CSV table of N, CA and C in Angstrom, one decimal:
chain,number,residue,atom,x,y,z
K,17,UNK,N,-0.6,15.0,-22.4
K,17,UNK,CA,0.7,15.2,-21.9
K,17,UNK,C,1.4,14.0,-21.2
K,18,UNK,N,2.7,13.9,-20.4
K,18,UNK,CA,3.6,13.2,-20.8
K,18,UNK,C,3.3,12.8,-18.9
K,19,UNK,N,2.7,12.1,-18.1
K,19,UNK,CA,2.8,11.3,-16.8
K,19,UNK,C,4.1,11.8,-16.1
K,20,UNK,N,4.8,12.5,-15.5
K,20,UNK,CA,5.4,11.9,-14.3
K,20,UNK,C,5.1,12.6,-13.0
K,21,UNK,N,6.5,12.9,-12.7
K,21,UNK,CA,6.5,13.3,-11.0
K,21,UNK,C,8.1,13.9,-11.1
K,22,UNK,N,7.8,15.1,-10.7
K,22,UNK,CA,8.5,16.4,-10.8
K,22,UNK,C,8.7,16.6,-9.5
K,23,UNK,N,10.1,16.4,-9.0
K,23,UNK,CA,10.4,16.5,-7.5
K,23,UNK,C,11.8,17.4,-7.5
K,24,UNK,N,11.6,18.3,-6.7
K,24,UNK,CA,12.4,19.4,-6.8
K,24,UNK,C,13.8,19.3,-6.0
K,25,UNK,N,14.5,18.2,-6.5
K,25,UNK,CA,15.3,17.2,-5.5
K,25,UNK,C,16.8,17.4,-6.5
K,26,UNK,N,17.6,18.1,-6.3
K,26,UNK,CA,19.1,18.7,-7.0
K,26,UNK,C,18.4,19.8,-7.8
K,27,UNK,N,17.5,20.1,-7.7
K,27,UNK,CA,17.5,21.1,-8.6
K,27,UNK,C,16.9,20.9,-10.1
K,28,UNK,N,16.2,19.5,-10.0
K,28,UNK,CA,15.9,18.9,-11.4
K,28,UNK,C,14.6,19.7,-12.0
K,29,UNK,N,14.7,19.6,-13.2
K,29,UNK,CA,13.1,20.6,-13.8
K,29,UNK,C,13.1,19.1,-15.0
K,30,UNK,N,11.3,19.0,-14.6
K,30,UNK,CA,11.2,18.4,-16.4
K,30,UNK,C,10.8,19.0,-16.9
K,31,UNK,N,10.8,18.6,-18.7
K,31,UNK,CA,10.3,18.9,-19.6
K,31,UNK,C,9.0,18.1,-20.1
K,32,UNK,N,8.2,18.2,-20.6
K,32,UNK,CA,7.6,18.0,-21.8
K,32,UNK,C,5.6,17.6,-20.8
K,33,UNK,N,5.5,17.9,-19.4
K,33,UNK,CA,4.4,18.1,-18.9
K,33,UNK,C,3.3,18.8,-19.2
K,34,UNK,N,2.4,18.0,-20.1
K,34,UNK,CA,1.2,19.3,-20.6
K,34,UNK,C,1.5,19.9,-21.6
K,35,UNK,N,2.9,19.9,-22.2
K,35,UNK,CA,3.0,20.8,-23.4
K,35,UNK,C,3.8,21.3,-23.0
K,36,UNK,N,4.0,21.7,-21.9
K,36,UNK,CA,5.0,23.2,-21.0
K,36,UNK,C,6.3,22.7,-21.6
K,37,UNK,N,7.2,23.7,-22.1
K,37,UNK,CA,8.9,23.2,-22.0
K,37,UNK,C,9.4,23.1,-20.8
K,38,UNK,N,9.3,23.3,-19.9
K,38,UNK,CA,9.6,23.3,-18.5
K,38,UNK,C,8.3,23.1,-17.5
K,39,UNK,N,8.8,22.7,-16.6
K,39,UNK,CA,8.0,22.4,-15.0
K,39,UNK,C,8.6,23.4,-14.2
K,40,UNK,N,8.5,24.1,-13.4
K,40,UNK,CA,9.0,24.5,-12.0
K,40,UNK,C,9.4,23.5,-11.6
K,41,UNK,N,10.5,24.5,-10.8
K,41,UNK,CA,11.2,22.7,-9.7
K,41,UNK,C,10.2,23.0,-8.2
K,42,UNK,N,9.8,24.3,-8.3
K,42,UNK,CA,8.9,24.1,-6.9
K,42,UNK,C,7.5,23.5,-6.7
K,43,UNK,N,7.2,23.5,-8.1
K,43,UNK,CA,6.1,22.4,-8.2
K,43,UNK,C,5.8,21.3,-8.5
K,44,UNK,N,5.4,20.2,-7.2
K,44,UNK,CA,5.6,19.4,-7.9
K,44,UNK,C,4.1,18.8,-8.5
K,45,UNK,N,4.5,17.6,-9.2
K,45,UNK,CA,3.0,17.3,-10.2
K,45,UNK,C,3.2,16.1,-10.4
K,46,UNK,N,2.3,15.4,-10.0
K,46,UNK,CA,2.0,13.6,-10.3
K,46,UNK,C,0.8,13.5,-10.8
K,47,UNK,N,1.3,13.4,-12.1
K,47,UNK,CA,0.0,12.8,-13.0
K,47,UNK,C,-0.7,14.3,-13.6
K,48,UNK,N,-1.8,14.0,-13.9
K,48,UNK,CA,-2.6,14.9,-14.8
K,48,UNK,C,-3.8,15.4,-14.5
K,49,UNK,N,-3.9,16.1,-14.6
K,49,UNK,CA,-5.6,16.4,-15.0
K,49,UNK,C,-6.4,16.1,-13.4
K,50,UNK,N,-7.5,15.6,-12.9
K,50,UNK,CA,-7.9,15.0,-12.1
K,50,UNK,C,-7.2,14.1,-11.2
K,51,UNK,N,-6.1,13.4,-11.7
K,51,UNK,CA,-5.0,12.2,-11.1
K,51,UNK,C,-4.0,13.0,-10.6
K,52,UNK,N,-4.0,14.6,-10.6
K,52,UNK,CA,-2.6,15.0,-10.1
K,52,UNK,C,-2.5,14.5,-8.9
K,53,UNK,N,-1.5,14.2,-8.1
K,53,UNK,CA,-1.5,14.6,-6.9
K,53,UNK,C,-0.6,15.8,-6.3
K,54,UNK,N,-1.1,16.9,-5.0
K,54,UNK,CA,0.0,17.5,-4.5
K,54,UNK,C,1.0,17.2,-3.8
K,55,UNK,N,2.0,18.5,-3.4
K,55,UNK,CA,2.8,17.8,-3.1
K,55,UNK,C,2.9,17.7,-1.7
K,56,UNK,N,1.4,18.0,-1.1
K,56,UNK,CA,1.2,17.4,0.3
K,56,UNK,C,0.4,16.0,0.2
K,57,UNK,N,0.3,15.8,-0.7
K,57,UNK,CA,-0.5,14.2,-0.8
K,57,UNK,C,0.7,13.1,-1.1
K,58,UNK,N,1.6,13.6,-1.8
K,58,UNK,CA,3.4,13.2,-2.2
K,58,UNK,C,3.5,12.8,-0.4
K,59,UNK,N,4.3,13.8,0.2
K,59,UNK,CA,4.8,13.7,1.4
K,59,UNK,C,4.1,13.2,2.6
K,60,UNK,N,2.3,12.6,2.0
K,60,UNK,CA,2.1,12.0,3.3
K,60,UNK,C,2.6,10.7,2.4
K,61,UNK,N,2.3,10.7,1.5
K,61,UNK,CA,3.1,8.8,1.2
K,61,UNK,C,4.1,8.7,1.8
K,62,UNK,N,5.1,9.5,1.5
K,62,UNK,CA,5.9,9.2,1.5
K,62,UNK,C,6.6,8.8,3.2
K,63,UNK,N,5.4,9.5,3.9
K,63,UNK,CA,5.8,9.6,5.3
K,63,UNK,C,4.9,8.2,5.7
K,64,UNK,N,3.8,8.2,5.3
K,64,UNK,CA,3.0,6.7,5.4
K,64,UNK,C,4.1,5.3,5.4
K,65,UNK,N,4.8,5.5,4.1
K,65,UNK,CA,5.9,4.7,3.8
K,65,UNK,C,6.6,4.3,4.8
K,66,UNK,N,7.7,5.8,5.2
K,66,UNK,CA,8.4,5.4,6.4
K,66,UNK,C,8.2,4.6,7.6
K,67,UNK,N,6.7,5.4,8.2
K,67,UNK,CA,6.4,4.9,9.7
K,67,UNK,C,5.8,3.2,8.9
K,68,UNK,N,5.4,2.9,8.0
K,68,UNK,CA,4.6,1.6,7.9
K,68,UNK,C,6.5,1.0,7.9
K,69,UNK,N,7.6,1.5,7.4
K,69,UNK,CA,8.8,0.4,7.5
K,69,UNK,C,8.8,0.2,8.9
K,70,UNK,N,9.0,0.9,9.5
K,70,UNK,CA,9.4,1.6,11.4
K,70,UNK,C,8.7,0.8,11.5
K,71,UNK,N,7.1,0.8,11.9
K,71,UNK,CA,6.1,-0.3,12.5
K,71,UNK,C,6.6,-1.8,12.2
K,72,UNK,N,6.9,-2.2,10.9
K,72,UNK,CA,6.9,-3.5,10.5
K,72,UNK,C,8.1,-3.8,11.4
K,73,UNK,N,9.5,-3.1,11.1
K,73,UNK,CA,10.8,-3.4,11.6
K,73,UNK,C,10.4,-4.0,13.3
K,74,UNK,N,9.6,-2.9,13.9
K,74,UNK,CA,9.9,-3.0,15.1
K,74,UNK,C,9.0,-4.3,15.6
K,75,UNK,N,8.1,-4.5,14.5
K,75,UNK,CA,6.9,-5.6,15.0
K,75,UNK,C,8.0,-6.8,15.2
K,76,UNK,N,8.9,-6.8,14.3
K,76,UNK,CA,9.9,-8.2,13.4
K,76,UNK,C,11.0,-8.3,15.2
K,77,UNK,N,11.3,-7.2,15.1
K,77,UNK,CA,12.3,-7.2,16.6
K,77,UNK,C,11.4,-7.3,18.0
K,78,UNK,N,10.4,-7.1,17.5
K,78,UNK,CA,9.3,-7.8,19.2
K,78,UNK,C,9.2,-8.9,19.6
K,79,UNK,N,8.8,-9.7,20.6
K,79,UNK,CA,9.0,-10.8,21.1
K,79,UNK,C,7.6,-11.1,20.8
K,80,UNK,N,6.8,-10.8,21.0
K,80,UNK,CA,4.9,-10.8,20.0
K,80,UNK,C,4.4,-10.8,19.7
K,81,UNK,N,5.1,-9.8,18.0
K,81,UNK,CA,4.4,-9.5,17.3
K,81,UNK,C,2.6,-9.8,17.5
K,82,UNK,N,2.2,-11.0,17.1
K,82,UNK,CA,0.8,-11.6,17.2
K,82,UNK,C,0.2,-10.3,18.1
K,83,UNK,N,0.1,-10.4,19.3
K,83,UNK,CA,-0.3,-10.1,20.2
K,83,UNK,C,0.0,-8.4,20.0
K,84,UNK,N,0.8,-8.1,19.6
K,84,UNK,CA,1.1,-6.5,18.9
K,84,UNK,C,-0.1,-6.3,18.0
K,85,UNK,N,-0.2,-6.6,17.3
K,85,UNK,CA,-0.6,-6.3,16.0
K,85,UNK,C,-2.4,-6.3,16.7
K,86,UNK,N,-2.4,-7.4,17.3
K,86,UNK,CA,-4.0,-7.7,17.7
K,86,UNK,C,-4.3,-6.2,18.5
K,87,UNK,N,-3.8,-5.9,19.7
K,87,UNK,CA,-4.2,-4.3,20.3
K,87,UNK,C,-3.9,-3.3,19.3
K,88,UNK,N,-3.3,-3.4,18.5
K,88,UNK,CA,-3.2,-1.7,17.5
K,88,UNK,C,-4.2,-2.1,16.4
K,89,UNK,N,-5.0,-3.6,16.3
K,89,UNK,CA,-6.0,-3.5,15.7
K,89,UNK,C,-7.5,-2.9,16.5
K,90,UNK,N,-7.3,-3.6,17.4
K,90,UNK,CA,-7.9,-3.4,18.8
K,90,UNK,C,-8.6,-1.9,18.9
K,91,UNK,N,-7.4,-1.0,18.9
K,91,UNK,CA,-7.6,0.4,19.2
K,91,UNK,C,-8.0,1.2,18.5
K,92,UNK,N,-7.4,0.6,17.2
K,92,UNK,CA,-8.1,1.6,16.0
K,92,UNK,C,-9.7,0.9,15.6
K,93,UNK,N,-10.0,-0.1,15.4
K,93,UNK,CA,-11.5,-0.3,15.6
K,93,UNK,C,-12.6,0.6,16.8
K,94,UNK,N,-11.8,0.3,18.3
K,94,UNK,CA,-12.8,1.5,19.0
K,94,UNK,C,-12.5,2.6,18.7
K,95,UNK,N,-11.4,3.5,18.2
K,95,UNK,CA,-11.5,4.6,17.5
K,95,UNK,C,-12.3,4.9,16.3
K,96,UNK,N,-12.4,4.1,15.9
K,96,UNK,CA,-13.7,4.1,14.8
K,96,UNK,C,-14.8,3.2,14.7
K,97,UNK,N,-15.2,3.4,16.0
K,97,UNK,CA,-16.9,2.9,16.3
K,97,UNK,C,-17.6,4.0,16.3
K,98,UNK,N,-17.4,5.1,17.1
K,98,UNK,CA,-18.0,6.3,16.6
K,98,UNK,C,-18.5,6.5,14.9
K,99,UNK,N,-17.6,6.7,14.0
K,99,UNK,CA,-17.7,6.5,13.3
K,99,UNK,C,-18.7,5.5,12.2
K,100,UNK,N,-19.1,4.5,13.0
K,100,UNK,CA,-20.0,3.3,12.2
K,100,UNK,C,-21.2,3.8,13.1
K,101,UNK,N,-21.4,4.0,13.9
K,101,UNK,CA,-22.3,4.3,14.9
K,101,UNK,C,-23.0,5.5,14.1
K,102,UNK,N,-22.2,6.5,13.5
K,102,UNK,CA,-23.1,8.2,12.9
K,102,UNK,C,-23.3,7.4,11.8
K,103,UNK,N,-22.4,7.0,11.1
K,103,UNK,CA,-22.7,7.0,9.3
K,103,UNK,C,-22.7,5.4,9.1
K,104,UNK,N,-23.3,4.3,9.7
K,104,UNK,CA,-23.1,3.2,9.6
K,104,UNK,C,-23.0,3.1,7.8
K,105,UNK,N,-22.1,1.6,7.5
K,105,UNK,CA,-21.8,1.4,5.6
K,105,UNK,C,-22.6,0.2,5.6
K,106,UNK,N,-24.2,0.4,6.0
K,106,UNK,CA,-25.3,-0.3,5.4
K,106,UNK,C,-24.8,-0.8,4.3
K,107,UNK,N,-24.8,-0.4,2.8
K,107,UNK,CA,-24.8,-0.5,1.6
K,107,UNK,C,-23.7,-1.8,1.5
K,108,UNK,N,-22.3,-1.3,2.7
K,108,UNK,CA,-21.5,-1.9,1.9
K,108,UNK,C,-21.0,-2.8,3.2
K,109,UNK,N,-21.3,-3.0,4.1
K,109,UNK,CA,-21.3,-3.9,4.9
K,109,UNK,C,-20.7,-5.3,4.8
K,110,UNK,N,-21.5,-6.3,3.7
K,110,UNK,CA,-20.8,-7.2,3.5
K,110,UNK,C,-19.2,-7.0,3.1
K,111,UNK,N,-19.0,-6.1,2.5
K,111,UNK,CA,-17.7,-5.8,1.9
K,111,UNK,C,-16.7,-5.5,2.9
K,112,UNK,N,-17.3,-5.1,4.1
K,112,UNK,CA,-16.5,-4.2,5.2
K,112,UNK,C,-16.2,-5.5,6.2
K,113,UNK,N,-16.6,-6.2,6.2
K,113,UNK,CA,-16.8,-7.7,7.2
K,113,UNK,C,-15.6,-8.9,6.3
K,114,UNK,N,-15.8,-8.9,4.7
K,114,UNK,CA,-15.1,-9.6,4.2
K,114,UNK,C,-13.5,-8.8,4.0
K,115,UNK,N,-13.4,-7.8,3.9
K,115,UNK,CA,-12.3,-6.8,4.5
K,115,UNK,C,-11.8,-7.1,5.6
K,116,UNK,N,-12.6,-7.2,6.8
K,116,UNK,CA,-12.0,-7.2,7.8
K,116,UNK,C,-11.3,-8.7,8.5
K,117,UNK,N,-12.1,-9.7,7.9
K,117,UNK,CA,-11.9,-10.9,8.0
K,117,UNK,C,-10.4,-11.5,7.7
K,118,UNK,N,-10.3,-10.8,6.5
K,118,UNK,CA,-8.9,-11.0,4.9
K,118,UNK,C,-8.0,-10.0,6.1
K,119,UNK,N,-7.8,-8.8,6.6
K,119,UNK,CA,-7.3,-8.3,6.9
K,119,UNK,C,-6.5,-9.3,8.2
K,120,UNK,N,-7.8,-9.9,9.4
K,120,UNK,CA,-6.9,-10.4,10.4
K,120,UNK,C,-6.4,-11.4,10.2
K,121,UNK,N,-6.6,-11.9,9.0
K,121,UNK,CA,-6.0,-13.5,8.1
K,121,UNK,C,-4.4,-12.8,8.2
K,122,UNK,N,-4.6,-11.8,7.0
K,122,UNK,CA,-3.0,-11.4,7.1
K,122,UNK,C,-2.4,-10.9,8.4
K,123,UNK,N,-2.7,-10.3,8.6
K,123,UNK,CA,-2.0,-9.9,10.1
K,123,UNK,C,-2.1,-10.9,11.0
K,124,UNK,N,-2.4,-12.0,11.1
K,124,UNK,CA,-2.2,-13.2,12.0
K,124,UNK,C,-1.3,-13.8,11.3
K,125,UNK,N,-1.1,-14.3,9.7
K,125,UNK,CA,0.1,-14.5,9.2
K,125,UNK,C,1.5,-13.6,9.3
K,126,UNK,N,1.3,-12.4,8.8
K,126,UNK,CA,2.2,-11.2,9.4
K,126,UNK,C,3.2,-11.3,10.2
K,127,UNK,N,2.4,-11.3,11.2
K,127,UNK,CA,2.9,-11.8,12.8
K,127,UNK,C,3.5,-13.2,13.2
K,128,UNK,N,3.0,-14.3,12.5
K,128,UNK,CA,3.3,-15.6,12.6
K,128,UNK,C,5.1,-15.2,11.5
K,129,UNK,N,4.8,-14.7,10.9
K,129,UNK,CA,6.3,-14.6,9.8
K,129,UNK,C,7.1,-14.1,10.3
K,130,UNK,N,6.9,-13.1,11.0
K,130,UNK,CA,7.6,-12.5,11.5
K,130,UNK,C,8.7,-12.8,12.7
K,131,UNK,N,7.7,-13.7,13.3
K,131,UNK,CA,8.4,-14.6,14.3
K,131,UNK,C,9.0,-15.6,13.9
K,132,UNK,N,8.6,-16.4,12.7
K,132,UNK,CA,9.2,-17.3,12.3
K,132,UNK,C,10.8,-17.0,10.8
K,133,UNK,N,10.3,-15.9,10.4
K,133,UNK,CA,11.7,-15.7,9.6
K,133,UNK,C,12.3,-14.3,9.8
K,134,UNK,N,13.1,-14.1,8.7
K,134,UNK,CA,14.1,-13.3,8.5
K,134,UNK,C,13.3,-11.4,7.8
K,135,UNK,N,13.2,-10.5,8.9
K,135,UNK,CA,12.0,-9.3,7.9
K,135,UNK,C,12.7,-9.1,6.3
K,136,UNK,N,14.0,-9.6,6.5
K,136,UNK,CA,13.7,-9.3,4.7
K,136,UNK,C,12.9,-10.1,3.7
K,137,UNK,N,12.7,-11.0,4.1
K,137,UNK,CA,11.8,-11.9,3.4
K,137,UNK,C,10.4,-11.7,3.3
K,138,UNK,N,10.4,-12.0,5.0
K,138,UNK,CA,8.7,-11.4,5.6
K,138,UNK,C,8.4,-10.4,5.3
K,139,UNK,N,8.7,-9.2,5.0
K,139,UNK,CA,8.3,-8.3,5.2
K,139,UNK,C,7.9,-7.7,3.3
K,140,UNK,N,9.1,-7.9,2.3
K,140,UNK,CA,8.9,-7.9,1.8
K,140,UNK,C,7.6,-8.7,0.6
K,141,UNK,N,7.5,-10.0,1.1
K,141,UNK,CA,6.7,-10.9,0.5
K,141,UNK,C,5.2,-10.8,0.5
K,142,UNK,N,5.3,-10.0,2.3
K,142,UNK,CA,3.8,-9.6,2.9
K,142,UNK,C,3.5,-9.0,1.9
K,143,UNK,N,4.4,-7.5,1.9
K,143,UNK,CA,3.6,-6.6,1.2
K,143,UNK,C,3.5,-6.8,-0.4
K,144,UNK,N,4.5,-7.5,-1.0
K,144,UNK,CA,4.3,-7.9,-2.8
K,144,UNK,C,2.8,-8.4,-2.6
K,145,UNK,N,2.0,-9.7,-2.0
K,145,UNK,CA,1.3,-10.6,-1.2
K,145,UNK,C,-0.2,-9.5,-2.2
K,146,UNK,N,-0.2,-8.5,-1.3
K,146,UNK,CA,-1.4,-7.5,-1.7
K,146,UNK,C,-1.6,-7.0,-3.1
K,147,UNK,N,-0.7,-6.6,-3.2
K,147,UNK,CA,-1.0,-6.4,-4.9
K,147,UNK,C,-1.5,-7.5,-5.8
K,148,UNK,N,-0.8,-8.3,-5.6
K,148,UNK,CA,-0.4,-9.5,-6.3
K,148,UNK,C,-2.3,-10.0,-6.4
K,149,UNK,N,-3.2,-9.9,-4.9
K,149,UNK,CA,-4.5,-10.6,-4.7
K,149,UNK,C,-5.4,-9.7,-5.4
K,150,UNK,N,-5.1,-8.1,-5.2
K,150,UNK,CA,-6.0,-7.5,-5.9
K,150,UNK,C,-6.1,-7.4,-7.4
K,151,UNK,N,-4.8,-7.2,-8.0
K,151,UNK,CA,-4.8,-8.0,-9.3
K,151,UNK,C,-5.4,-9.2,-9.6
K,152,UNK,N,-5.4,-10.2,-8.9
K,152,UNK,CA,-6.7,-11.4,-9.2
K,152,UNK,C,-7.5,-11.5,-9.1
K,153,UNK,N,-8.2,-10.7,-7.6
K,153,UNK,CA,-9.1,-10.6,-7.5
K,153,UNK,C,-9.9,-9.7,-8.2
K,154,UNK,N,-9.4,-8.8,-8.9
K,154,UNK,CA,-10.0,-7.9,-9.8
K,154,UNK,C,-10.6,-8.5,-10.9
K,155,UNK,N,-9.3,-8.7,-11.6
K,155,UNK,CA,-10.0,-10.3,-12.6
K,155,UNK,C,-11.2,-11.4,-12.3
K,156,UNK,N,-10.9,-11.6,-11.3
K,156,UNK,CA,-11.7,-13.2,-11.2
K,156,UNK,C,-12.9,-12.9,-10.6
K,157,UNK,N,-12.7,-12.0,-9.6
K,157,UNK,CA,-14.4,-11.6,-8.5
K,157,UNK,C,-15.1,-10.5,-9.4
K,158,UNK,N,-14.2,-9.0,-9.8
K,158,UNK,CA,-15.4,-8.7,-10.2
K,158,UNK,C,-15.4,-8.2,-12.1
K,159,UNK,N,-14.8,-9.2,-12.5
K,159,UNK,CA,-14.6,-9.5,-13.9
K,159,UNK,C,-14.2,-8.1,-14.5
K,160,UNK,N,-12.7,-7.4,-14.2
K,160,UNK,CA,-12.1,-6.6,-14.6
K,160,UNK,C,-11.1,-7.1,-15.7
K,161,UNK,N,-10.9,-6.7,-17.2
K,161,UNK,CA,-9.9,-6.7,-17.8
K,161,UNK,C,-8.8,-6.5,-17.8
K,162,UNK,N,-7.3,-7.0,-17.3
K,162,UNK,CA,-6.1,-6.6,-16.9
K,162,UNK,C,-5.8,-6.2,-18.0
K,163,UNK,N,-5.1,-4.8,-17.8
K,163,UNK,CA,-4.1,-4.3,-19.1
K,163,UNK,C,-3.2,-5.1,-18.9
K,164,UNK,N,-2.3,-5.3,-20.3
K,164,UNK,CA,-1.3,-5.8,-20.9
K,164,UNK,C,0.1,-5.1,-19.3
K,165,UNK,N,-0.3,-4.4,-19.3
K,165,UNK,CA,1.0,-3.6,-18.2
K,165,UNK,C,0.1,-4.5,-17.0
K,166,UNK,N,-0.5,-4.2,-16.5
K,166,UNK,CA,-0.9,-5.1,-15.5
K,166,UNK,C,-0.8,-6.4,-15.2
K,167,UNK,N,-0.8,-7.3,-16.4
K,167,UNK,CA,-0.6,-8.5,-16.7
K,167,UNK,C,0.9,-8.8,-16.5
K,168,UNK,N,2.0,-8.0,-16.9
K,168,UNK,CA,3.2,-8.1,-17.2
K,168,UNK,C,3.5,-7.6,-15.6
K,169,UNK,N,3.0,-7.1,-15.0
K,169,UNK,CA,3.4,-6.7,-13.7
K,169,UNK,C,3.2,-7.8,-12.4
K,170,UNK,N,2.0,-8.3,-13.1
K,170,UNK,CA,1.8,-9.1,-12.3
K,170,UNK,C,2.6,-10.6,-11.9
K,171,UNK,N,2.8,-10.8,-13.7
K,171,UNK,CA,4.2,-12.1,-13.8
K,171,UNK,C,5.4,-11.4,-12.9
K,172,UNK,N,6.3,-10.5,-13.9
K,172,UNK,CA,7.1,-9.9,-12.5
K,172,UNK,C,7.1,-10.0,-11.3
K,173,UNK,N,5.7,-9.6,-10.5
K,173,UNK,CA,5.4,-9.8,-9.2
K,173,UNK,C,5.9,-11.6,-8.9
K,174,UNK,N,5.4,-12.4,-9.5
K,174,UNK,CA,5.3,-13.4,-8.9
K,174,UNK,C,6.7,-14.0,-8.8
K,175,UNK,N,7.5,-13.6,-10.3
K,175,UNK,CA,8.1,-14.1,-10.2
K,175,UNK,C,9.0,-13.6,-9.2
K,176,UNK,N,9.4,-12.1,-8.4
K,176,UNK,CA,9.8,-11.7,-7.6
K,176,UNK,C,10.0,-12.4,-6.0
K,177,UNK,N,8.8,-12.5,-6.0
K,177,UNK,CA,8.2,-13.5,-4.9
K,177,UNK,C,8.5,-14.2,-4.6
K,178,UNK,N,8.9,-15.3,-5.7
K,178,UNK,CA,9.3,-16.6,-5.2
K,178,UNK,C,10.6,-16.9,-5.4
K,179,UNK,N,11.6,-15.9,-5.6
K,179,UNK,CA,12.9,-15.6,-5.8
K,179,UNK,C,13.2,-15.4,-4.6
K,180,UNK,N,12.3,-13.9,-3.6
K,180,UNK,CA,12.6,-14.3,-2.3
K,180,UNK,C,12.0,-14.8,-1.1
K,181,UNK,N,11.2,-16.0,-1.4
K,181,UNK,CA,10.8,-16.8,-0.9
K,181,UNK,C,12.0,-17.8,-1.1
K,182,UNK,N,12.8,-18.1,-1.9
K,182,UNK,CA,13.7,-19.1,-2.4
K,182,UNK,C,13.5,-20.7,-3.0
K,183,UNK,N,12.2,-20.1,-3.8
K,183,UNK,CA,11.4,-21.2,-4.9
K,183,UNK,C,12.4,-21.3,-5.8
């Protein structure tokens, strides 16, 4: 069947999901089979979305950022010490350390951009920034084949990037 995302937003119904001639507009459906998602997994994105703009915006209009970002990392690590403490990630440890490393790299840059430019730039660049490494790094570290769409997304991406960077 035919991939989308059925959002019950004017009133719209699709066709051609799974075979069905119609969708319900009260249901909605992302993706298929095992990949669905509902539409309470929809609305926390979507709400994830918002507060991550809110957070960034407000980081951009702080006099600190740096020093922001370091305590809300701060807190949510001892919030989840308990957590390593019951079920420590033996297995995957190295991975969680090289995570966490890459993580305060960015968010020390983050913060440094933040202070130093304009959040439409910053903000958007940060986050293209991620995609852009996991696509490479998929490739290069752990020898993943890019689909042809992936490939082509990823040119896009770059070339995005440096458009508003003002390369």
């Amino acid at each position: 069947g035919v991939q989308c995302c059925v959002l019950p937003i004017y009133g719209m119904v699709s066709a051609g999901v799974q075979g069905r001639s119609r969708q319900r507009a009260d249901s909605w459906v992302c993706g298929t089979g095992e990949r669905a998602l509902s539409r309470s997994a929809v609305l926390l994105v979507l709400a994830s979305t918002v507060l991550h703009a809110g957070w960034n915006t407000r980081l951009h209009r702080g006099s600190d950022p740096e020093v922001v970002i370091a305590l809300a990392y701060l807190f949510v690590g001892i919030v989840l010490v308990p957590a390593a403490v019951v079920d420590p990630p033996g297995e995957v440890l190295g991975w969680v350390l090289a995570s966490s490393v890459s993580q305060g790299l960015y968010m020390g840059l983050l913060g440094s951009a933040y202070r130093a430019g304009g959040l439409g730039v910053a903000y958007p660049v940060s986050r293209g920034t991620a995609p852009l490494l996991i696509g490479l790094g998929g490739w290069l570290l752990l020898d993943e084949t890019p689909s042809l769409a992936t490939v082509v997304g990823l040119i896009v991406l770059v070339f995005g990037l440096l458009s508003l960077a003002g390369l």
